[in-house]
Coordinates of C-alpha atoms and ligand atoms in Angstrom, one line a residue:
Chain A
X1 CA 86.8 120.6 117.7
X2 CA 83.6 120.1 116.0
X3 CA 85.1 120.2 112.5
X4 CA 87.9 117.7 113.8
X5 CA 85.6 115.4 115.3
X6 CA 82.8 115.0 112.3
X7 CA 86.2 114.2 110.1
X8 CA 87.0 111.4 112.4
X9 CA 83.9 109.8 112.9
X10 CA 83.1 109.9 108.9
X11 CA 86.5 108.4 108.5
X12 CA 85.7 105.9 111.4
X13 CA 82.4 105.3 113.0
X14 CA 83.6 103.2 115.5
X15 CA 86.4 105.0 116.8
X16 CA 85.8 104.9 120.7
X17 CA 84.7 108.2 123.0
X18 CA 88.6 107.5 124.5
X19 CA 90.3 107.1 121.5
X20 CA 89.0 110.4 120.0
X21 CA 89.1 112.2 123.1
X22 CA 93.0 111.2 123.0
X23 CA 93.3 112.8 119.6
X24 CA 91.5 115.9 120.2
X25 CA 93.4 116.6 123.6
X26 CA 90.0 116.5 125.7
X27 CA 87.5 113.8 127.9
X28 CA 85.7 110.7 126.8
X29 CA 82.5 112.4 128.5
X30 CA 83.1 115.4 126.5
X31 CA 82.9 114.0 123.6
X32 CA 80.2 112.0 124.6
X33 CA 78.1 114.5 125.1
X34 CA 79.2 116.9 122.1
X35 CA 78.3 113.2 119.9
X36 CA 74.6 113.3 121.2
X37 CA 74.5 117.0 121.0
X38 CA 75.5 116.5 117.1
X39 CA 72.8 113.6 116.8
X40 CA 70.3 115.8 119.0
X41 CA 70.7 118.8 116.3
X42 CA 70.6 116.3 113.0
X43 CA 73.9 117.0 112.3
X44 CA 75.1 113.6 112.5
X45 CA 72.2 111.6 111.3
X46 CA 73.4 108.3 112.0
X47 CA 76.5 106.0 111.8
X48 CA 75.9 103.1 108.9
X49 CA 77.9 100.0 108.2
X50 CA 79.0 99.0 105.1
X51 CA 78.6 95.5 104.2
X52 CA 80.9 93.8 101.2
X53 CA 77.6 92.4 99.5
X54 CA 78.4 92.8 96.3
X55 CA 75.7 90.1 94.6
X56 CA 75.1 88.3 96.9
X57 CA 71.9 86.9 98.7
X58 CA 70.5 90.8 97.6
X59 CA 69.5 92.9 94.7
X60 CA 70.1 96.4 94.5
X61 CA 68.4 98.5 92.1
X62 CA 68.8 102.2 90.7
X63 CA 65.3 103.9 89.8
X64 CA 64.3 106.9 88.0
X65 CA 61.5 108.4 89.0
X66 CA 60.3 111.2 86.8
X67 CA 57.7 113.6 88.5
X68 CA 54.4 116.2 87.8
X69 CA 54.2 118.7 90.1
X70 CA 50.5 120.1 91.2
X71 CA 50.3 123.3 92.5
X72 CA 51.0 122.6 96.3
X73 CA 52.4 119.6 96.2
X74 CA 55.9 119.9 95.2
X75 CA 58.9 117.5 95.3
X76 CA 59.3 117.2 98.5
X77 CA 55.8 115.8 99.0
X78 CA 57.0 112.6 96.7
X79 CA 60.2 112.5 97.4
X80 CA 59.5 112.1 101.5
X81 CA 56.9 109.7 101.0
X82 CA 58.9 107.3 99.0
X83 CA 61.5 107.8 101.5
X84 CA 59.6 106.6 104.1
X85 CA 59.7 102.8 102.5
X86 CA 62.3 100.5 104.2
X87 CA 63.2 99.1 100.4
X88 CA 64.5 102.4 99.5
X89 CA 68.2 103.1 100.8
X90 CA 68.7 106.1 99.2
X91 CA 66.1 108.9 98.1
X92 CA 67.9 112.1 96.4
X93 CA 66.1 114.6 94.6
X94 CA 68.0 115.9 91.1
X95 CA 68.7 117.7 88.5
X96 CA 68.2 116.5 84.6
X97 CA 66.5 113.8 82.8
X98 CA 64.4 112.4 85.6
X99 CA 63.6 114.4 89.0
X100 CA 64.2 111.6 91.6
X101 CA 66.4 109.0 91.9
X102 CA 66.0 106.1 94.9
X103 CA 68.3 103.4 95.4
X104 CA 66.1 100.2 96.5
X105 CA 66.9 97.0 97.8
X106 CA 65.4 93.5 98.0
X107 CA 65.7 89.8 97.8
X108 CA 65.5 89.1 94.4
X109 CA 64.7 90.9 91.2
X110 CA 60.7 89.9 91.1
X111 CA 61.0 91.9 95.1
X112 CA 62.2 94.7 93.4
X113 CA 60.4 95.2 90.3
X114 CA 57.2 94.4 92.2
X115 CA 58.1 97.5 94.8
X116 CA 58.6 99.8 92.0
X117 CA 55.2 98.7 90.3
X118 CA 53.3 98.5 93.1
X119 CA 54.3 101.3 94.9
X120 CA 56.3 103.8 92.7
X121 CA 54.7 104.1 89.9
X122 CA 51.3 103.9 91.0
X123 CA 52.1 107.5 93.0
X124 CA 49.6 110.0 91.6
X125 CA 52.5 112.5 90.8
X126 CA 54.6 110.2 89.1
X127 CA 54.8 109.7 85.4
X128 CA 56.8 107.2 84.7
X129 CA 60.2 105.2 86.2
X130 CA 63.7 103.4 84.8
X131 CA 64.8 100.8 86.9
X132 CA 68.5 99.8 86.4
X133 CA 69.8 96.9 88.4
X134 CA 72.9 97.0 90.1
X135 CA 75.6 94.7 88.9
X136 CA 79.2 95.5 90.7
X137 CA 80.1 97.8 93.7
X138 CA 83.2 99.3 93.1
X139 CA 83.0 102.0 95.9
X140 CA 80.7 102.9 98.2
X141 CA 80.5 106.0 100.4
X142 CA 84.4 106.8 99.7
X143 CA 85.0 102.7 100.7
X144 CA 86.3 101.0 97.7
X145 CA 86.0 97.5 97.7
X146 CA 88.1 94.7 97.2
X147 CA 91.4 93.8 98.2
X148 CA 93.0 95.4 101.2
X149 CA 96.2 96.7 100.2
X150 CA 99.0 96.6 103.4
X151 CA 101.8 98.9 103.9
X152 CA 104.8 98.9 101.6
X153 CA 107.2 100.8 103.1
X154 CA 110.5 99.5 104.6
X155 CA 109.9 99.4 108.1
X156 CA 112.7 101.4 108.9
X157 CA 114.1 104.5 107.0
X158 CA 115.7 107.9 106.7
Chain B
X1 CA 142.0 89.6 94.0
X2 CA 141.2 92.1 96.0
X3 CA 138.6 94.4 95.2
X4 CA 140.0 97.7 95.1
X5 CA 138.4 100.7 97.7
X6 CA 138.2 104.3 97.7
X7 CA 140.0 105.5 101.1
X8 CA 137.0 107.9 101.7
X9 CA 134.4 106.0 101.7
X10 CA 136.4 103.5 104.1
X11 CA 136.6 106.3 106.7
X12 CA 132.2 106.3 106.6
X13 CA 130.3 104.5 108.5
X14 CA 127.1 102.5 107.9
X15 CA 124.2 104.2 108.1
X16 CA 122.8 103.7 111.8
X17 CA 119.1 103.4 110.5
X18 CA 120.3 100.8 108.1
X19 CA 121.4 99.2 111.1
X20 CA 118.6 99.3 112.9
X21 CA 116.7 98.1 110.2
X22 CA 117.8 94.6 110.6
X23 CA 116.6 93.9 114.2
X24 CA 113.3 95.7 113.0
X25 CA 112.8 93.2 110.3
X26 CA 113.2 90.0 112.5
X27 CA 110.1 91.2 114.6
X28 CA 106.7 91.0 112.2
X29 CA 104.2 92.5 114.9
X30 CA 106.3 95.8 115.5
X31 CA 104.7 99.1 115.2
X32 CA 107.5 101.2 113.1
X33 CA 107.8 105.1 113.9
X34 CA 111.2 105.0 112.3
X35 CA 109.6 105.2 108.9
X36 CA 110.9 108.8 107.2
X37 CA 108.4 108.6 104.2
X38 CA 104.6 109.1 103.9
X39 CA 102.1 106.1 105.1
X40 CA 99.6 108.0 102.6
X41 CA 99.7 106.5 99.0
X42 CA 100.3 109.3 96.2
X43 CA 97.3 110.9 95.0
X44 CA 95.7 108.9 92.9
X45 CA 95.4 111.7 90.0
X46 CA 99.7 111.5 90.0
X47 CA 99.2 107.7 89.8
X48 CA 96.7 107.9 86.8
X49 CA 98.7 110.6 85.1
X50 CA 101.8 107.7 85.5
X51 CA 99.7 105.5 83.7
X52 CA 98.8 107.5 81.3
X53 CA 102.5 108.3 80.5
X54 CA 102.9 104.6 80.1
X55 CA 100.2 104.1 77.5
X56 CA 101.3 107.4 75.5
X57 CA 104.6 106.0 75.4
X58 CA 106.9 108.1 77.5
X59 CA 109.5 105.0 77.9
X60 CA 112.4 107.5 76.6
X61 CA 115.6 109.6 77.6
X62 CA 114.2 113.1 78.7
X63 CA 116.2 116.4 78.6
X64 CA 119.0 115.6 80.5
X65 CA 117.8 118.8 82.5
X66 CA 114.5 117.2 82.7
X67 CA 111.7 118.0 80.5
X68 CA 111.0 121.4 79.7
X69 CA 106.9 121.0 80.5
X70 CA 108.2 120.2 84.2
X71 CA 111.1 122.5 84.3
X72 CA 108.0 125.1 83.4
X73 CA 105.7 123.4 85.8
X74 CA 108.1 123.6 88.9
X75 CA 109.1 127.9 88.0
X76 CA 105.6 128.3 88.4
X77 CA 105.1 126.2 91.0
X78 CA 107.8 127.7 93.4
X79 CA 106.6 131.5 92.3
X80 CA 102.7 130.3 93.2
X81 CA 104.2 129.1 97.0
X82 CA 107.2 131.0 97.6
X83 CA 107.7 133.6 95.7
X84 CA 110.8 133.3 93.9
X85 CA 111.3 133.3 90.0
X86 CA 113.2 130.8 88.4
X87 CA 114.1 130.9 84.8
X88 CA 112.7 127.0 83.4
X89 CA 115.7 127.2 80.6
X90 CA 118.8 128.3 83.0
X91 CA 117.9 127.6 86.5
X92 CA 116.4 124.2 87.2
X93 CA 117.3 121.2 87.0
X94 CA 115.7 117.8 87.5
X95 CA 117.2 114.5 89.4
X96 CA 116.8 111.6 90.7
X97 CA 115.4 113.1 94.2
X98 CA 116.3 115.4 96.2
X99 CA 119.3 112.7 97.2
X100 CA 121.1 113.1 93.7
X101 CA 121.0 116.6 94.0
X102 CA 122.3 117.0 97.0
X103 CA 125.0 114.9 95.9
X104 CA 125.3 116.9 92.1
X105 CA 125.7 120.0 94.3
X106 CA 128.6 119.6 96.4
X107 CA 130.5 117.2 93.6
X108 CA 130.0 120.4 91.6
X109 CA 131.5 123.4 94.1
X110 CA 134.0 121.5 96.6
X111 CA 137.7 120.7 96.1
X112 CA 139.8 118.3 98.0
X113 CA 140.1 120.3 101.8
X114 CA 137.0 122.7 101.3
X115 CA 134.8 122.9 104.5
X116 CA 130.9 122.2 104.6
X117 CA 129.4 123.8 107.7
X118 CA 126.1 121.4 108.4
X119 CA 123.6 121.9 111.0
X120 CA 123.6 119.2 113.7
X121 CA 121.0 117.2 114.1
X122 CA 120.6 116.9 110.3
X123 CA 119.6 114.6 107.7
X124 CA 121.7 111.5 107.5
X125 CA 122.8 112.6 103.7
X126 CA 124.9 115.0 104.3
X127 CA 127.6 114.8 105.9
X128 CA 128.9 111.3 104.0
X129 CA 128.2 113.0 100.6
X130 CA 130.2 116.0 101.5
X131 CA 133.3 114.1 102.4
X132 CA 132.4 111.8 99.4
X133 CA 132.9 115.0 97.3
X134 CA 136.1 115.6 98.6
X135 CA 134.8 118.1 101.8
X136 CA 135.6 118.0 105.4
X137 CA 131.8 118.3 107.2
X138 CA 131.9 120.8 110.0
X139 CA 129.1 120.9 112.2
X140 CA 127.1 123.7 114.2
X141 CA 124.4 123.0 116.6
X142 CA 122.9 126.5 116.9
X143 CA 123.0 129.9 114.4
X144 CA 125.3 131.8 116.7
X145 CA 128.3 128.8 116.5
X146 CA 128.7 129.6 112.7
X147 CA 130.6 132.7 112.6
X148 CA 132.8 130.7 115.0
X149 CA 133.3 127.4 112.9
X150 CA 133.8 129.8 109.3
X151 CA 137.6 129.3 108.4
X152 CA 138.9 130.4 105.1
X153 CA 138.4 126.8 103.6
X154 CA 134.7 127.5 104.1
X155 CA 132.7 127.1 101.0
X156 CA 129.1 126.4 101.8
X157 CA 126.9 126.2 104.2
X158 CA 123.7 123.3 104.6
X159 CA 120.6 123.4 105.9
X160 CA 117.5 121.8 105.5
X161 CA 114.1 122.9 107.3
X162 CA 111.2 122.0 108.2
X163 CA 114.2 119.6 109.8
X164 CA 114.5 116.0 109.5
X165 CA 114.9 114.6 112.7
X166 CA 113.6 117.6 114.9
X167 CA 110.8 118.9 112.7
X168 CA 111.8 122.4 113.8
X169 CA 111.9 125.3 111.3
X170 CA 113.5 128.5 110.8
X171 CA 111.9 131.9 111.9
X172 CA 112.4 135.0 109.3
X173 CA 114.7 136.1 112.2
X174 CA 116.9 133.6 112.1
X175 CA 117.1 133.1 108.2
X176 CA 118.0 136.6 108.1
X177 CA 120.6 136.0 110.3
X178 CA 121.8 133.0 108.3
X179 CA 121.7 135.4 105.5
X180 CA 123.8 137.7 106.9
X181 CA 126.6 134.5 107.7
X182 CA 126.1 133.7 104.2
X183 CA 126.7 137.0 102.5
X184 CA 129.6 138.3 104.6
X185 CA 131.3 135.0 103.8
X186 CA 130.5 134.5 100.6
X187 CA 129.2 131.2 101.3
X188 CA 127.0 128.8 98.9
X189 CA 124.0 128.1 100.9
X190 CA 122.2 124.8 100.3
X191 CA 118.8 124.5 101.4
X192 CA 117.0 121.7 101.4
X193 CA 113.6 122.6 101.7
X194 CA 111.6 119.3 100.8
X195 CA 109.8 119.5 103.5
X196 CA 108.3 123.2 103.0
X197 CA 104.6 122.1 102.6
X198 CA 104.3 120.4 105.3
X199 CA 105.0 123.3 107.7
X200 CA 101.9 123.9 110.4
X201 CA 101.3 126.8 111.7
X202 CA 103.8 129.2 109.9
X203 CA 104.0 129.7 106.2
X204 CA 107.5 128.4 104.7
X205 CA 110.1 131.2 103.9
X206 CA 112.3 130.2 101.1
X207 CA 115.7 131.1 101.7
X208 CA 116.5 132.2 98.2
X209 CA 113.0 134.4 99.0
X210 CA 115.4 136.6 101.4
X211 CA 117.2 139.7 99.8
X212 CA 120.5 139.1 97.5
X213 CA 120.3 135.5 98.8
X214 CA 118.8 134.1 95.0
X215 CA 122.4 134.8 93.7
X216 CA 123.9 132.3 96.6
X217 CA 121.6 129.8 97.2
X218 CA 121.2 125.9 95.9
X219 CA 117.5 125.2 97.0
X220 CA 116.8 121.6 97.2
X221 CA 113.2 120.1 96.7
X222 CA 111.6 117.1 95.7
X223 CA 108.2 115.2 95.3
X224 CA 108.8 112.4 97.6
X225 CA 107.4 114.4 101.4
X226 CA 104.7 117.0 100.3
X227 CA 103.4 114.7 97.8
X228 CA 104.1 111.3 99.1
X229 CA 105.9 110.4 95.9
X230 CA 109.2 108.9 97.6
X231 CA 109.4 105.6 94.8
X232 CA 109.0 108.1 91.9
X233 CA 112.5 109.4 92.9
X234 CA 112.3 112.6 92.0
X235 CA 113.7 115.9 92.7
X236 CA 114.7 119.3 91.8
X237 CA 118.0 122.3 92.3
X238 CA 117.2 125.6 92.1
X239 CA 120.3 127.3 91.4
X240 CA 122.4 130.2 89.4
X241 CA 122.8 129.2 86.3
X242 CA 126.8 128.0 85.7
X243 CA 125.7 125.8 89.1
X244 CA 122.9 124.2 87.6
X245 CA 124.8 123.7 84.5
X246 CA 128.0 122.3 86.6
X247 CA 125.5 120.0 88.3
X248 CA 123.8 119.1 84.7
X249 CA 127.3 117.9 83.8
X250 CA 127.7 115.7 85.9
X251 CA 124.3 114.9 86.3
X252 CA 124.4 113.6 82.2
X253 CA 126.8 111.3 82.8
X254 CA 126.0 109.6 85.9
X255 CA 122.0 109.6 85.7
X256 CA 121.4 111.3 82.0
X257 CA 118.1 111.8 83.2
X258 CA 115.5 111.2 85.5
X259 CA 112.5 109.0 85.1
X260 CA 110.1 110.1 82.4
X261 CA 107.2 108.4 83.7
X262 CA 108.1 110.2 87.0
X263 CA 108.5 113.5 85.4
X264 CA 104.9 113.5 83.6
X265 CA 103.4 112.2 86.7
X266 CA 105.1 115.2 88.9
X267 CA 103.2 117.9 86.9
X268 CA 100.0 116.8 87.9
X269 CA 101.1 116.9 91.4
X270 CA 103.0 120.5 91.0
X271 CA 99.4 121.5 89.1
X272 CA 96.8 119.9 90.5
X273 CA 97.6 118.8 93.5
X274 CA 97.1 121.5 96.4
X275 CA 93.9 119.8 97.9
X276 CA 95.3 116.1 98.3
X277 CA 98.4 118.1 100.4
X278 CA 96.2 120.2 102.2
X279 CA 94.5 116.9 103.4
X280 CA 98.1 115.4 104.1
X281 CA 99.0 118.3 105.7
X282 CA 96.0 118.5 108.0
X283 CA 96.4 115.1 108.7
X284 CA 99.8 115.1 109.9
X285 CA 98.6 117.8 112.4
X286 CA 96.7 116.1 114.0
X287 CA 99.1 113.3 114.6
X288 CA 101.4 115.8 115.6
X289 CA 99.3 117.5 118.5
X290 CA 98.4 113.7 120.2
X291 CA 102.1 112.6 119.8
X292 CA 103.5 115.3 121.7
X293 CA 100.4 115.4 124.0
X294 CA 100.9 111.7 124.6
X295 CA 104.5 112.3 125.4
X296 CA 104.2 115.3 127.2
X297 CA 102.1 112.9 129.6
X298 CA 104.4 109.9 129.7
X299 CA 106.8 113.2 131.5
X300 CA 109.0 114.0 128.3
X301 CA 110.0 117.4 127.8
X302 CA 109.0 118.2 123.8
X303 CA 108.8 121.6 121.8
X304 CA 106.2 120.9 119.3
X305 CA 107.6 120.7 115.8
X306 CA 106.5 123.2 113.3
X307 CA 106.7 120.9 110.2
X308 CA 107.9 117.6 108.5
X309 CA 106.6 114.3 110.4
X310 CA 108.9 114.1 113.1
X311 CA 109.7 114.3 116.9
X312 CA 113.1 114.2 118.2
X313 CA 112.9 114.4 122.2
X314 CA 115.9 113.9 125.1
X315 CA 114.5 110.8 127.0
X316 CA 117.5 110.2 129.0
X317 CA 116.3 113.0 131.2
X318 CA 113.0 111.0 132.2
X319 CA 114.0 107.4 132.3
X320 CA 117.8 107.7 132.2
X321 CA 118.8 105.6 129.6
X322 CA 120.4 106.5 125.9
X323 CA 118.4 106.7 122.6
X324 CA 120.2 103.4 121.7
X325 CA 118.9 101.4 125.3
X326 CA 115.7 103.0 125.2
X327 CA 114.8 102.3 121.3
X328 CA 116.5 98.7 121.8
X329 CA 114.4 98.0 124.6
X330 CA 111.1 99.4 123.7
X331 CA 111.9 97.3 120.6
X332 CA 112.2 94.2 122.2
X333 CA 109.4 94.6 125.2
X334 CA 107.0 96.3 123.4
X335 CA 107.3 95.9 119.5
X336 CA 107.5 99.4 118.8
X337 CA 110.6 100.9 116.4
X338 CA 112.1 104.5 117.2
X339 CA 115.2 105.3 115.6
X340 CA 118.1 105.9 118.4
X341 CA 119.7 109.8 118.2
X342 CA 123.3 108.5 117.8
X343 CA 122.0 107.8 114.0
X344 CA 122.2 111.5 113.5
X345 CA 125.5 112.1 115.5
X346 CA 127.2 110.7 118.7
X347 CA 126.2 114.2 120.3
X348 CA 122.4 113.3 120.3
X349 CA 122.9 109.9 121.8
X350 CA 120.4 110.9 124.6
X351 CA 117.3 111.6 121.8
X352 CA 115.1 108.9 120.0
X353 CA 113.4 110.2 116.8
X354 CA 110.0 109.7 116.3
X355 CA 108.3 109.5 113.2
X356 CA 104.4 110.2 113.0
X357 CA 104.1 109.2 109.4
X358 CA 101.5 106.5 110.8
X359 CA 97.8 106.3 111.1
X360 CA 96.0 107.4 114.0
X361 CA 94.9 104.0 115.4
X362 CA 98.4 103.1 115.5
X363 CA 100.1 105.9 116.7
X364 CA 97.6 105.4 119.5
X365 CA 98.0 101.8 120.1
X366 CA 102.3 102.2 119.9
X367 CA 102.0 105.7 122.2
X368 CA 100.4 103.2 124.9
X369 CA 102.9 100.9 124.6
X370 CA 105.3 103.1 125.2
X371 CA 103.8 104.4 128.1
X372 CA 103.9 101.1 129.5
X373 CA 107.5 100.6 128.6
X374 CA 108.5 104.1 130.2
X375 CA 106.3 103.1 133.6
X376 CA 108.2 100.4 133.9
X377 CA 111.4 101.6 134.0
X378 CA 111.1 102.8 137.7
Ligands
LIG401 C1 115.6 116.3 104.7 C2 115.6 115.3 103.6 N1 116.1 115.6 102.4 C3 116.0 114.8 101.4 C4 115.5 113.5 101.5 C5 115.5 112.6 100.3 O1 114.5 112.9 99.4 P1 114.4 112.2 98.0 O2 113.4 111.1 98.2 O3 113.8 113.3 97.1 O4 115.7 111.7 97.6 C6 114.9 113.2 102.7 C7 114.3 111.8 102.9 O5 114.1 111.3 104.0 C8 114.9 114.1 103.8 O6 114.4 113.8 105.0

């Protein structure tokens, strides 16, 4: 049930207590509580909406943060920190060229480039950052934007 | 003048679904179950491999068997799930779906006054291509009528499972005993098995899997159900070799091949694939378990189908009206399409046939309809 459940909700956040419970053959109140157990553990760490904003009225930004790390202070020191800021969206720690890479947003480009000057790059651990700003969405989170496509089958058939 | 007309085909009726069809169209805020192909789109690596095929310029004829990277593609396909070995060269051949198969098939083996023994309920192709061929369909509800119905006319028998309409399958127990019918009588089996993959619980059993039954058996399969590649049109026979090359003969005149684009697309499927069906398959499921659930509740008596995407349940016993009443009716009062039972024979008037190949939030929103419908019948 748990396995069935996490695949629904990813697929839809705001499918209702009744309507899962319908699918899965069990109560509204059992799922209920087997949601908050699921956000109680960290499992689920939250449900997010997905806005169509591509351009508009917001800037998003790629950066590349490239890191030193001191004995005791590893990446998770950095990388947990930075996270911490409400500009940054996403905060992953990876493999290759550069060590972190944080996806910030703000109102305009001088917003962002001021965030990652002010308070990137002027980390003690980190040596140096690319900023690449975000022109097009094309899919986000498995959601891929643009037009809605509706059914084309005949409405009745063999 | 009058346009001249071929006495058999005068003697076969319309297709009930097609007739159906019509009333479905006129009302824009139905919700269909009557749809017998997949909602999901085809994966999108078969899509890109179609365009693909487009840019390299595969815009020509094909094999007339089909091309000889597919042929190769579907023997080791079929080994990989099922366990039987075809030979690529001899023993496949490629059509326009599983439809012009069939139809290749029984054009190739029947003679004016041969019988076809069919399973009833069945898929609506059947029976009209047999008697098309020249055939008289005789049907069997159950495994134990068919020693019964075998006359010395008898030339094949057909079956196809997972089973559109029921969604029921066969157990090894009862293919052996099919294979038992079939070898006695020296019968031509023809299984259509294009709905293997999507079989639940239990693991598919070819028929031609089954001891000596290779040498007897036309397996049917296709693309369009397991991989939801129904407007591709295409399908496949496994056969002996003098059938697939009967069927090729005719199969060269009246299609010459299939679609190219189709056949380089159907590789990556047959290749590539498995994970996109799993997901299908998983998904279907799940649909499957709150459909019969939902009915189960409304007070319908339903098996649950092993495989395929649909339900085929008795309602006269609950609300006491036919398949035709009841899918007319819940058409009209509740904008929801089922397709009546007598579109698969006059002995089934009583069933409706439910398809699931629908999305959760509106197999939920068209189940509570229902519902509503059925409480208000008393
Ligand atoms: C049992 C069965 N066989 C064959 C077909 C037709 O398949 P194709 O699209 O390959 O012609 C269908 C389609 O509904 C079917 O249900």
């Amino acid at each position: 049930m748990k396995q069935k459940l996490l695949a629904l909700l990813t697929k839809n956040p705001r499918i209702s207590a009744s309507s899962l419970a319908k699918i899965l053959g069990t109560t509204a109140a059992k799922i209920e509580a087997e949601i908050q157990k699921l956000l109680k553990s960290g499992e689920i760490v939250g449900f997010a909406t997905i806005l169509n904003s591509n351009g508009q009225d917001e800037i998003t930004a790629m950066v590349e943060v490239r890191v030193t790390t001191q004995r005791g202070r590893g990446f998770d020191e950095v990388g947990e920190r930075l996270a911490k800021f409400p500009e940054v969206v996403n905060a992953f720690l990876i493999s290759g060229s550069h060590d972190l890479n944080l996806l910030v947003k703000g109102k305009s480009l001088a917003d962002v480039a001021n965030f990652v000057n002010r308070k990137v790059a002027v980390l003690e651990s980190v040596t140096g950052t690319t900023t690449h700003f975000l022109l097009k969405k094309y899919k986000e989170d498995g959601l891929i934007f643009g037009e809605k496509v509706s059914d084309q089958r005949l409405k009745v058939s063999a | 003048m009058k346009i001249p007309s071929n006495k058999i085909l005068e003697t076969i009726p319309p297709s009930g679904i097609r007739k159906f069809f019509e009333i479905v169209a006129e009302n824009p805020d139905v919700i269909s179950l009557s749809v017998g192909e997949p909602d999901f789109d085809a994966p999108w690596s078969v899509r890109e491999a179609a365009i693909a095929a487009l840019e390299n310029g595969a815009t020509h004829y094909s094999a007339n068997r089909g091309s000889s990277e597919l042929r190769g593609a579907i023997a080791k396909y079929f080994a990989r799930k099922f366990g039987v070995a075809y030979s690529p060269e001899k023993e496949i051949l490629v059509g326009n779906g599983a439809s012009e198969i069939f139809d290749l098939v029984v054009r190739s083996v029947l003679n004016p006054g041969d019988e076809v023994l069919l399973f009833a309920p069945s898929y609506v192709m059947y029976a009209p291509l047999v008697a098309l061929a020249g055939g008289t369909p005789i049907f069997v509800q159950k495994i134990s009528e068919i020693a019964k119905k075998i006359s010395p006319k008898t030339k094949a028998l057909v079956f196809g499972y997972p089973s559109n309409p029921t969604g029921a399958t066969f157990t090894k127990s009862e293919l052996t005993k099919i294979a038992a019918l079939v070898e006695r009588n020296n019968l031509l089996a023809i299984s259509d098995e294009i709905y293997a993959e999507l079989s639940y619980e239990t693991k598919h059993i070819s028929f031609a899997s089954l001891p000596k039954m290779k040498a007897q058996t036309a397996t049917i399969s296709g693309f369009s159900k397991a991989f939801a590649m129904t407007g591709f049109r295409l399908g496949y026979l496994l056969a002996p070799e003098n059938l697939v090359a009967a069927a090729n003969k005719i199969h060269q005149y009246c299609a010459l091949c299939a679609n190219s684009i189709s056949q380089v697309a159907a590789i990556e499927a047959l290749e590539n694939c498995d994970a996109e069906v799993a997901k299908m398959r998983a998904e279907y499921k799940l649909r499957r378990d709150f459909c019969v659930r939902e009915l189960r509740k409304m007070g319908f008596t339903v098996q649950k189908p092993a495989g395929a995407f649909y339900l085929f349940p008795n309602i006269r016993k609950r609300t006491g009206l036919s398949g035709d009443d009841f899918a007319l009716n819940l058409l009209k009062k509740e904008r929801v399409a089922v397709v009546p039972g007598s579109a698969f024979g006059a002995e089934f008037a009583d069933h409706i046939r439910i398809s699931y190949a629908t999305g959760l939030a509106e197999l939920e929103t068209a189940f509570e309809r229902m519902a509503h419908f059925v409480q208000s019948l008393k």
